[in-house]
JSON list of C-alpha atoms and ligand atoms in Angstrom, two decimals:
[
{"chain": "G", "resi": 83, "resn": "MET", "atom": "CA", "xyz": [113.20, 93.66, 130.56]},
{"chain": "G", "resi": 84, "resn": "GLU", "atom": "CA", "xyz": [110.51, 95.72, 128.93]},
{"chain": "G", "resi": 85, "resn": "ARG", "atom": "CA", "xyz": [107.93, 94.88, 126.24]},
{"chain": "G", "resi": 86, "resn": "SER", "atom": "CA", "xyz": [106.72, 97.11, 123.44]},
{"chain": "G", "resi": 87, "resn": "PHE", "atom": "CA", "xyz": [104.17, 96.76, 120.66]},
{"chain": "G", "resi": 88, "resn": "LEU", "atom": "CA", "xyz": [105.57, 97.14, 117.15]},
{"chain": "G", "resi": 89, "resn": "MET", "atom": "CA", "xyz": [103.61, 97.00, 113.91]},
{"chain": "G", "resi": 90, "resn": "VAL", "atom": "CA", "xyz": [104.49, 97.10, 110.23]},
{"chain": "G", "resi": 91, "resn": "LYS", "atom": "CA", "xyz": [101.60, 99.11, 108.74]},
{"chain": "G", "resi": 92, "resn": "PRO", "atom": "CA", "xyz": [99.81, 98.24, 105.45]},
{"chain": "G", "resi": 93, "resn": "ASP", "atom": "CA", "xyz": [102.23, 100.31, 103.33]},
{"chain": "G", "resi": 94, "resn": "GLY", "atom": "CA", "xyz": [105.20, 98.55, 104.91]},
{"chain": "G", "resi": 95, "resn": "VAL", "atom": "CA", "xyz": [103.69, 95.13, 104.19]},
{"chain": "G", "resi": 96, "resn": "ALA", "atom": "CA", "xyz": [102.68, 96.08, 100.63]},
{"chain": "G", "resi": 97, "resn": "ARG", "atom": "CA", "xyz": [106.16, 97.46, 99.94]},
{"chain": "G", "resi": 98, "resn": "GLY", "atom": "CA", "xyz": [107.88, 94.29, 101.15]},
{"chain": "G", "resi": 99, "resn": "LEU", "atom": "CA", "xyz": [109.51, 95.94, 104.16]},
{"chain": "G", "resi": 100, "resn": "VAL", "atom": "CA", "xyz": [108.49, 93.36, 106.78]},
{"chain": "G", "resi": 101, "resn": "GLY", "atom": "CA", "xyz": [111.84, 91.55, 106.62]},
{"chain": "G", "resi": 102, "resn": "GLU", "atom": "CA", "xyz": [113.74, 94.82, 106.76]},
{"chain": "G", "resi": 103, "resn": "VAL", "atom": "CA", "xyz": [111.92, 95.91, 109.92]},
{"chain": "G", "resi": 104, "resn": "ILE", "atom": "CA", "xyz": [112.25, 92.51, 111.60]},
{"chain": "G", "resi": 105, "resn": "SER", "atom": "CA", "xyz": [115.92, 92.26, 110.74]},
{"chain": "G", "resi": 106, "resn": "ARG", "atom": "CA", "xyz": [116.68, 95.68, 112.25]},
{"chain": "G", "resi": 107, "resn": "VAL", "atom": "CA", "xyz": [114.91, 94.64, 115.46]},
{"chain": "G", "resi": 108, "resn": "GLU", "atom": "CA", "xyz": [116.76, 91.34, 115.63]},
{"chain": "G", "resi": 109, "resn": "ARG", "atom": "CA", "xyz": [120.17, 92.82, 114.83]},
{"chain": "G", "resi": 110, "resn": "ARG", "atom": "CA", "xyz": [119.74, 95.40, 117.57]},
{"chain": "G", "resi": 111, "resn": "GLY", "atom": "CA", "xyz": [119.52, 92.53, 120.06]},
{"chain": "G", "resi": 112, "resn": "LEU", "atom": "CA", "xyz": [115.83, 92.92, 120.81]},
{"chain": "G", "resi": 113, "resn": "LYS", "atom": "CA", "xyz": [113.74, 89.75, 121.00]},
{"chain": "G", "resi": 114, "resn": "ILE", "atom": "CA", "xyz": [110.48, 89.20, 119.09]},
{"chain": "G", "resi": 115, "resn": "VAL", "atom": "CA", "xyz": [108.23, 87.32, 121.52]},
{"chain": "G", "resi": 116, "resn": "ALA", "atom": "CA", "xyz": [104.96, 87.42, 119.54]},
{"chain": "G", "resi": 117, "resn": "MET", "atom": "CA", "xyz": [104.03, 88.06, 115.93]},
{"chain": "G", "resi": 118, "resn": "LYS", "atom": "CA", "xyz": [100.99, 87.84, 113.63]},
{"chain": "G", "resi": 119, "resn": "MET", "atom": "CA", "xyz": [99.73, 89.10, 110.29]},
{"chain": "G", "resi": 120, "resn": "LEU", "atom": "CA", "xyz": [96.18, 90.41, 110.37]},
{"chain": "G", "resi": 121, "resn": "ARG", "atom": "CA", "xyz": [93.80, 92.78, 108.67]},
{"chain": "G", "resi": 122, "resn": "ILE", "atom": "CA", "xyz": [92.77, 95.26, 111.37]},
{"chain": "G", "resi": 123, "resn": "GLU", "atom": "CA", "xyz": [89.02, 95.73, 111.69]},
{"chain": "G", "resi": 124, "resn": "ARG", "atom": "CA", "xyz": [87.59, 99.22, 112.09]},
{"chain": "G", "resi": 125, "resn": "LYS", "atom": "CA", "xyz": [86.69, 98.68, 115.77]},
{"chain": "G", "resi": 126, "resn": "LEU", "atom": "CA", "xyz": [90.20, 97.58, 116.70]},
{"chain": "G", "resi": 127, "resn": "ALA", "atom": "CA", "xyz": [91.69, 100.45, 114.69]},
{"chain": "G", "resi": 128, "resn": "GLU", "atom": "CA", "xyz": [89.51, 102.96, 116.54]},
{"chain": "G", "resi": 129, "resn": "GLN", "atom": "CA", "xyz": [90.55, 101.46, 119.88]},
{"chain": "G", "resi": 130, "resn": "HIS", "atom": "CA", "xyz": [94.23, 101.38, 118.97]},
{"chain": "G", "resi": 131, "resn": "TYR", "atom": "CA", "xyz": [94.19, 105.03, 117.85]},
{"chain": "G", "resi": 132, "resn": "GLY", "atom": "CA", "xyz": [91.58, 106.14, 120.42]},
{"chain": "G", "resi": 133, "resn": "GLU", "atom": "CA", "xyz": [93.76, 109.01, 121.67]},
{"chain": "G", "resi": 134, "resn": "HIS", "atom": "CA", "xyz": [93.49, 110.60, 118.20]},
{"chain": "G", "resi": 135, "resn": "ARG", "atom": "CA", "xyz": [89.68, 110.35, 117.93]},
{"chain": "G", "resi": 136, "resn": "ASP", "atom": "CA", "xyz": [89.18, 114.12, 117.79]},
{"chain": "G", "resi": 137, "resn": "LYS", "atom": "CA", "xyz": [92.06, 114.90, 115.44]},
{"chain": "G", "resi": 138, "resn": "PRO", "atom": "CA", "xyz": [91.32, 116.07, 111.88]},
{"chain": "G", "resi": 139, "resn": "PHE", "atom": "CA", "xyz": [93.36, 113.19, 110.44]},
{"chain": "G", "resi": 140, "resn": "PHE", "atom": "CA", "xyz": [91.52, 110.46, 112.40]},
{"chain": "G", "resi": 141, "resn": "SER", "atom": "CA", "xyz": [89.31, 109.14, 109.58]},
{"chain": "G", "resi": 142, "resn": "SER", "atom": "CA", "xyz": [92.16, 108.98, 107.06]},
{"chain": "G", "resi": 143, "resn": "LEU", "atom": "CA", "xyz": [94.32, 107.29, 109.72]},
{"chain": "G", "resi": 144, "resn": "ILE", "atom": "CA", "xyz": [91.64, 104.63, 110.26]},
{"chain": "G", "resi": 145, "resn": "SER", "atom": "CA", "xyz": [91.21, 104.08, 106.49]},
{"chain": "G", "resi": 146, "resn": "TYR", "atom": "CA", "xyz": [94.96, 103.70, 106.10]},
{"chain": "G", "resi": 147, "resn": "ILE", "atom": "CA", "xyz": [95.52, 101.28, 108.96]},
{"chain": "G", "resi": 148, "resn": "THR", "atom": "CA", "xyz": [92.58, 99.08, 107.87]},
{"chain": "G", "resi": 149, "resn": "SER", "atom": "CA", "xyz": [93.50, 99.19, 104.15]},
{"chain": "G", "resi": 150, "resn": "GLY", "atom": "CA", "xyz": [95.53, 95.98, 104.06]},
{"chain": "G", "resi": 151, "resn": "PRO", "atom": "CA", "xyz": [97.32, 93.43, 106.21]},
{"chain": "G", "resi": 152, "resn": "VAL", "atom": "CA", "xyz": [99.69, 94.51, 108.95]},
{"chain": "G", "resi": 153, "resn": "VAL", "atom": "CA", "xyz": [102.32, 92.56, 110.90]},
{"chain": "G", "resi": 154, "resn": "ALA", "atom": "CA", "xyz": [101.95, 93.05, 114.65]},
{"chain": "G", "resi": 155, "resn": "MET", "atom": "CA", "xyz": [104.69, 92.14, 117.11]},
{"chain": "G", "resi": 156, "resn": "VAL", "atom": "CA", "xyz": [105.59, 92.16, 120.77]},
{"chain": "G", "resi": 157, "resn": "VAL", "atom": "CA", "xyz": [109.26, 93.04, 121.20]},
{"chain": "G", "resi": 158, "resn": "GLU", "atom": "CA", "xyz": [111.18, 92.52, 124.42]},
{"chain": "G", "resi": 159, "resn": "GLY", "atom": "CA", "xyz": [114.48, 93.87, 125.66]},
{"chain": "G", "resi": 160, "resn": "LYS", "atom": "CA", "xyz": [116.22, 96.46, 127.77]},
{"chain": "G", "resi": 161, "resn": "ASP", "atom": "CA", "xyz": [114.43, 99.82, 127.35]},
{"chain": "G", "resi": 162, "resn": "ALA", "atom": "CA", "xyz": [112.52, 98.29, 124.41]},
{"chain": "G", "resi": 163, "resn": "ILE", "atom": "CA", "xyz": [109.92, 101.10, 124.29]},
{"chain": "G", "resi": 164, "resn": "LYS", "atom": "CA", "xyz": [112.39, 103.96, 124.05]},
{"chain": "G", "resi": 165, "resn": "VAL", "atom": "CA", "xyz": [114.82, 102.07, 121.82]},
{"chain": "G", "resi": 166, "resn": "LEU", "atom": "CA", "xyz": [112.09, 101.19, 119.29]},
{"chain": "G", "resi": 167, "resn": "ARG", "atom": "CA", "xyz": [110.78, 104.76, 119.24]},
{"chain": "G", "resi": 168, "resn": "THR", "atom": "CA", "xyz": [114.31, 105.92, 118.41]},
{"chain": "G", "resi": 169, "resn": "MET", "atom": "CA", "xyz": [114.65, 103.21, 115.75]},
{"chain": "G", "resi": 170, "resn": "ILE", "atom": "CA", "xyz": [111.37, 104.13, 113.99]},
{"chain": "G", "resi": 171, "resn": "GLY", "atom": "CA", "xyz": [112.12, 107.87, 113.92]},
{"chain": "G", "resi": 172, "resn": "ALA", "atom": "CA", "xyz": [109.92, 110.96, 113.98]},
{"chain": "G", "resi": 173, "resn": "THR", "atom": "CA", "xyz": [106.18, 110.61, 113.27]},
{"chain": "G", "resi": 174, "resn": "ASN", "atom": "CA", "xyz": [106.56, 112.77, 110.17]},
{"chain": "G", "resi": 175, "resn": "PRO", "atom": "CA", "xyz": [109.07, 110.93, 107.96]},
{"chain": "G", "resi": 176, "resn": "GLY", "atom": "CA", "xyz": [110.11, 114.24, 106.43]},
{"chain": "G", "resi": 177, "resn": "GLU", "atom": "CA", "xyz": [111.64, 115.05, 109.82]},
{"chain": "G", "resi": 178, "resn": "ALA", "atom": "CA", "xyz": [112.89, 111.54, 110.62]},
{"chain": "G", "resi": 179, "resn": "ALA", "atom": "CA", "xyz": [116.65, 111.09, 110.85]},
{"chain": "G", "resi": 180, "resn": "PRO", "atom": "CA", "xyz": [118.45, 108.92, 108.30]},
{"chain": "G", "resi": 181, "resn": "GLY", "atom": "CA", "xyz": [119.14, 105.53, 109.82]},
{"chain": "G", "resi": 182, "resn": "THR", "atom": "CA", "xyz": [115.67, 105.36, 111.32]},
{"chain": "G", "resi": 183, "resn": "ILE", "atom": "CA", "xyz": [113.02, 103.19, 109.65]},
{"chain": "G", "resi": 184, "resn": "ARG", "atom": "CA", "xyz": [110.84, 106.19, 108.74]},
{"chain": "G", "resi": 185, "resn": "GLY", "atom": "CA", "xyz": [113.89, 108.25, 107.80]},
{"chain": "G", "resi": 186, "resn": "ASP", "atom": "CA", "xyz": [115.10, 105.53, 105.44]},
{"chain": "G", "resi": 187, "resn": "PHE", "atom": "CA", "xyz": [111.83, 104.29, 103.92]},
{"chain": "G", "resi": 188, "resn": "ALA", "atom": "CA", "xyz": [109.11, 106.96, 104.10]},
{"chain": "G", "resi": 189, "resn": "LEU", "atom": "CA", "xyz": [108.23, 110.49, 103.03]},
{"chain": "G", "resi": 190, "resn": "GLU", "atom": "CA", "xyz": [104.72, 111.23, 104.33]},
{"chain": "G", "resi": 191, "resn": "VAL", "atom": "CA", "xyz": [103.09, 111.17, 107.77]},
{"chain": "G", "resi": 192, "resn": "GLY", "atom": "CA", "xyz": [100.09, 109.26, 106.40]},
{"chain": "G", "resi": 193, "resn": "ARG", "atom": "CA", "xyz": [102.36, 106.49, 105.04]},
{"chain": "G", "resi": 194, "resn": "ASN", "atom": "CA", "xyz": [104.95, 106.13, 107.77]},
{"chain": "G", "resi": 195, "resn": "VAL", "atom": "CA", "xyz": [105.47, 102.35, 107.56]},
{"chain": "G", "resi": 196, "resn": "VAL", "atom": "CA", "xyz": [105.61, 101.43, 111.26]},
{"chain": "G", "resi": 197, "resn": "HIS", "atom": "CA", "xyz": [104.01, 101.95, 114.66]},
{"chain": "G", "resi": 198, "resn": "ALA", "atom": "CA", "xyz": [105.69, 101.56, 118.04]},
{"chain": "G", "resi": 199, "resn": "SER", "atom": "CA", "xyz": [104.29, 102.21, 121.52]},
{"chain": "G", "resi": 200, "resn": "ASP", "atom": "CA", "xyz": [105.23, 105.57, 123.00]},
{"chain": "G", "resi": 201, "resn": "SER", "atom": "CA", "xyz": [105.10, 104.75, 126.75]},
{"chain": "G", "resi": 202, "resn": "PRO", "atom": "CA", "xyz": [104.81, 101.82, 129.17]},
{"chain": "G", "resi": 203, "resn": "ALA", "atom": "CA", "xyz": [101.07, 102.49, 129.53]},
{"chain": "G", "resi": 204, "resn": "SER", "atom": "CA", "xyz": [100.54, 102.49, 125.73]},
{"chain": "G", "resi": 205, "resn": "ALA", "atom": "CA", "xyz": [102.65, 99.36, 125.35]},
{"chain": "G", "resi": 206, "resn": "GLU", "atom": "CA", "xyz": [100.57, 97.45, 127.87]},
{"chain": "G", "resi": 207, "resn": "ARG", "atom": "CA", "xyz": [97.31, 98.67, 126.35]},
{"chain": "G", "resi": 208, "resn": "GLU", "atom": "CA", "xyz": [98.34, 97.97, 122.75]},
{"chain": "G", "resi": 209, "resn": "ILE", "atom": "CA", "xyz": [99.82, 94.53, 123.46]},
{"chain": "G", "resi": 210, "resn": "SER", "atom": "CA", "xyz": [96.59, 93.46, 125.14]},
{"chain": "G", "resi": 211, "resn": "LEU", "atom": "CA", "xyz": [94.50, 94.79, 122.22]},
{"chain": "G", "resi": 212, "resn": "PHE", "atom": "CA", "xyz": [96.40, 92.59, 119.73]},
{"chain": "G", "resi": 213, "resn": "PHE", "atom": "CA", "xyz": [97.61, 89.58, 121.71]},
{"chain": "G", "resi": 214, "resn": "ASP", "atom": "CA", "xyz": [96.46, 87.11, 124.34]},
{"chain": "G", "resi": 215, "resn": "GLU", "atom": "CA", "xyz": [99.02, 86.43, 127.02]},
{"chain": "G", "resi": 216, "resn": "SER", "atom": "CA", "xyz": [99.17, 82.82, 125.73]},
{"chain": "G", "resi": 217, "resn": "GLU", "atom": "CA", "xyz": [100.46, 84.09, 122.35]},
{"chain": "G", "resi": 218, "resn": "ILE", "atom": "CA", "xyz": [103.51, 85.70, 123.94]},
{"chain": "G", "resi": 219, "resn": "MET", "atom": "CA", "xyz": [106.50, 83.36, 123.92]},
{"chain": "G", "resi": 220, "resn": "SER", "atom": "CA", "xyz": [109.28, 82.90, 126.41]},
{"chain": "G", "resi": 221, "resn": "TYR", "atom": "CA", "xyz": [112.66, 81.74, 125.05]},
{"chain": "G", "resi": 222, "resn": "SER", "atom": "CA", "xyz": [116.35, 82.61, 125.18]},
{"chain": "G", "resi": 223, "resn": "ARG", "atom": "CA", "xyz": [118.23, 83.97, 122.23]},
{"chain": "G", "resi": 224, "resn": "ALA", "atom": "CA", "xyz": [121.68, 82.56, 121.56]},
{"chain": "G", "resi": 225, "resn": "GLY", "atom": "CA", "xyz": [124.38, 85.11, 122.28]},
{"chain": "G", "resi": 226, "resn": "GLU", "atom": "CA", "xyz": [122.36, 87.08, 124.82]},
{"chain": "G", "resi": 227, "resn": "GLU", "atom": "CA", "xyz": [125.50, 87.14, 126.96]},
{"chain": "G", "resi": 228, "resn": "TRP", "atom": "CA", "xyz": [127.09, 89.31, 124.24]},
{"chain": "G", "resi": 229, "resn": "VAL", "atom": "CA", "xyz": [124.17, 91.74, 124.17]},
{"chain": "G", "resi": 230, "resn": "TYR", "atom": "CA", "xyz": [123.71, 92.17, 127.91]},
{"chain": "G", "resi": 231, "resn": "GLU", "atom": "CA", "xyz": [126.50, 92.70, 130.43]},
{"chain": "G", "resi": 232, "resn": "GLU", "atom": "CA", "xyz": [124.84, 90.34, 132.89]},
{"chain": "N", "resi": 287, "resn": "DAT", "atom": "P1", "xyz": [103.38, 107.95, 116.15]},
{"chain": "N", "resi": 287, "resn": "DAT", "atom": "O1", "xyz": [102.87, 106.99, 115.10]},
{"chain": "N", "resi": 287, "resn": "DAT", "atom": "O2", "xyz": [104.78, 108.42, 115.84]},
{"chain": "N", "resi": 287, "resn": "DAT", "atom": "O3", "xyz": [103.24, 107.41, 117.55]},
{"chain": "N", "resi": 287, "resn": "DAT", "atom": "P2", "xyz": [101.10, 109.63, 116.77]},
{"chain": "N", "resi": 287, "resn": "DAT", "atom": "O4", "xyz": [100.72, 108.64, 117.80]},
{"chain": "N", "resi": 287, "resn": "DAT", "atom": "O5", "xyz": [101.16, 111.07, 117.17]},
{"chain": "N", "resi": 287, "resn": "DAT", "atom": "O6", "xyz": [102.48, 109.26, 116.07]},
{"chain": "N", "resi": 287, "resn": "DAT", "atom": "O7", "xyz": [100.07, 109.55, 115.55]},
{"chain": "N", "resi": 287, "resn": "DAT", "atom": "C1", "xyz": [99.60, 108.29, 115.12]},
{"chain": "N", "resi": 287, "resn": "DAT", "atom": "C2", "xyz": [99.56, 108.28, 113.62]},
{"chain": "N", "resi": 287, "resn": "DAT", "atom": "O8", "xyz": [98.65, 109.28, 113.16]},
{"chain": "N", "resi": 287, "resn": "DAT", "atom": "C3", "xyz": [100.89, 108.63, 112.95]},
{"chain": "N", "resi": 287, "resn": "DAT", "atom": "O9", "xyz": [101.73, 107.51, 112.80]},
{"chain": "N", "resi": 287, "resn": "DAT", "atom": "C4", "xyz": [100.43, 109.17, 111.65]},
{"chain": "N", "resi": 287, "resn": "DAT", "atom": "C5", "xyz": [99.14, 109.88, 111.97]},
{"chain": "N", "resi": 287, "resn": "DAT", "atom": "N1", "xyz": [99.35, 111.30, 112.23]},
{"chain": "N", "resi": 287, "resn": "DAT", "atom": "C6", "xyz": [99.89, 111.86, 113.33]},
{"chain": "N", "resi": 287, "resn": "DAT", "atom": "N2", "xyz": [99.95, 113.20, 113.23]},
{"chain": "N", "resi": 287, "resn": "DAT", "atom": "C7", "xyz": [99.43, 113.49, 112.02]},
{"chain": "N", "resi": 287, "resn": "DAT", "atom": "C8", "xyz": [99.19, 114.70, 111.31]},
{"chain": "N", "resi": 287, "resn": "DAT", "atom": "N3", "xyz": [99.51, 115.89, 111.83]},
{"chain": "N", "resi": 287, "resn": "DAT", "atom": "N4", "xyz": [98.63, 114.61, 110.09]},
{"chain": "N", "resi": 287, "resn": "DAT", "atom": "C9", "xyz": [98.29, 113.42, 109.55]},
{"chain": "N", "resi": 287, "resn": "DAT", "atom": "N5", "xyz": [98.49, 112.24, 110.16]},
{"chain": "N", "resi": 287, "resn": "DAT", "atom": "C10", "xyz": [99.04, 112.28, 111.37]},
{"chain": "N", "resi": 288, "resn": "MG", "atom": "MG1", "xyz": [101.61, 107.04, 118.73]}
]
């Protein structure tokens, strides 16, 4: 099993899309093992998006992600990182396929509703930025035998 970091960004929370995002994750068979609502402080935002520090959109990205509460999650399941990236869709919602979260609910790259880790290294880094190991739960979901072959 693999873990990824998933976040509903301030626009997603403000637009009432938290339940929609969570329900897609749950219906897919993925397991939410940690979750919190928080207002991201500037320092955490700059760490989270550190790889984009030198990009022209960095300051607007930081303003956006710190502009209101977000819902941060750790999601576990088979190929969770790749599966969630496919479920959220292309970074620019204008290019995101219908059926993806961005392709169904967003139009602009600066208001793209969700974040999901793009690699195992990012997932590990992002999970540890937002969660203590003690906040990550271990439990079985009913019906797992119908999601996984064995
Ligand atoms: P993703 O969020 O799909 O992982 P990313 O890591 O390349 O995409 O970029 C992080 C965020 O930065 C992205 O969700 C929105 C913003 N962003 C990326 N490219 C951008 C661009 N060309 N112009 C404006 N904002 C951009
Ligand atoms: Mg990214």
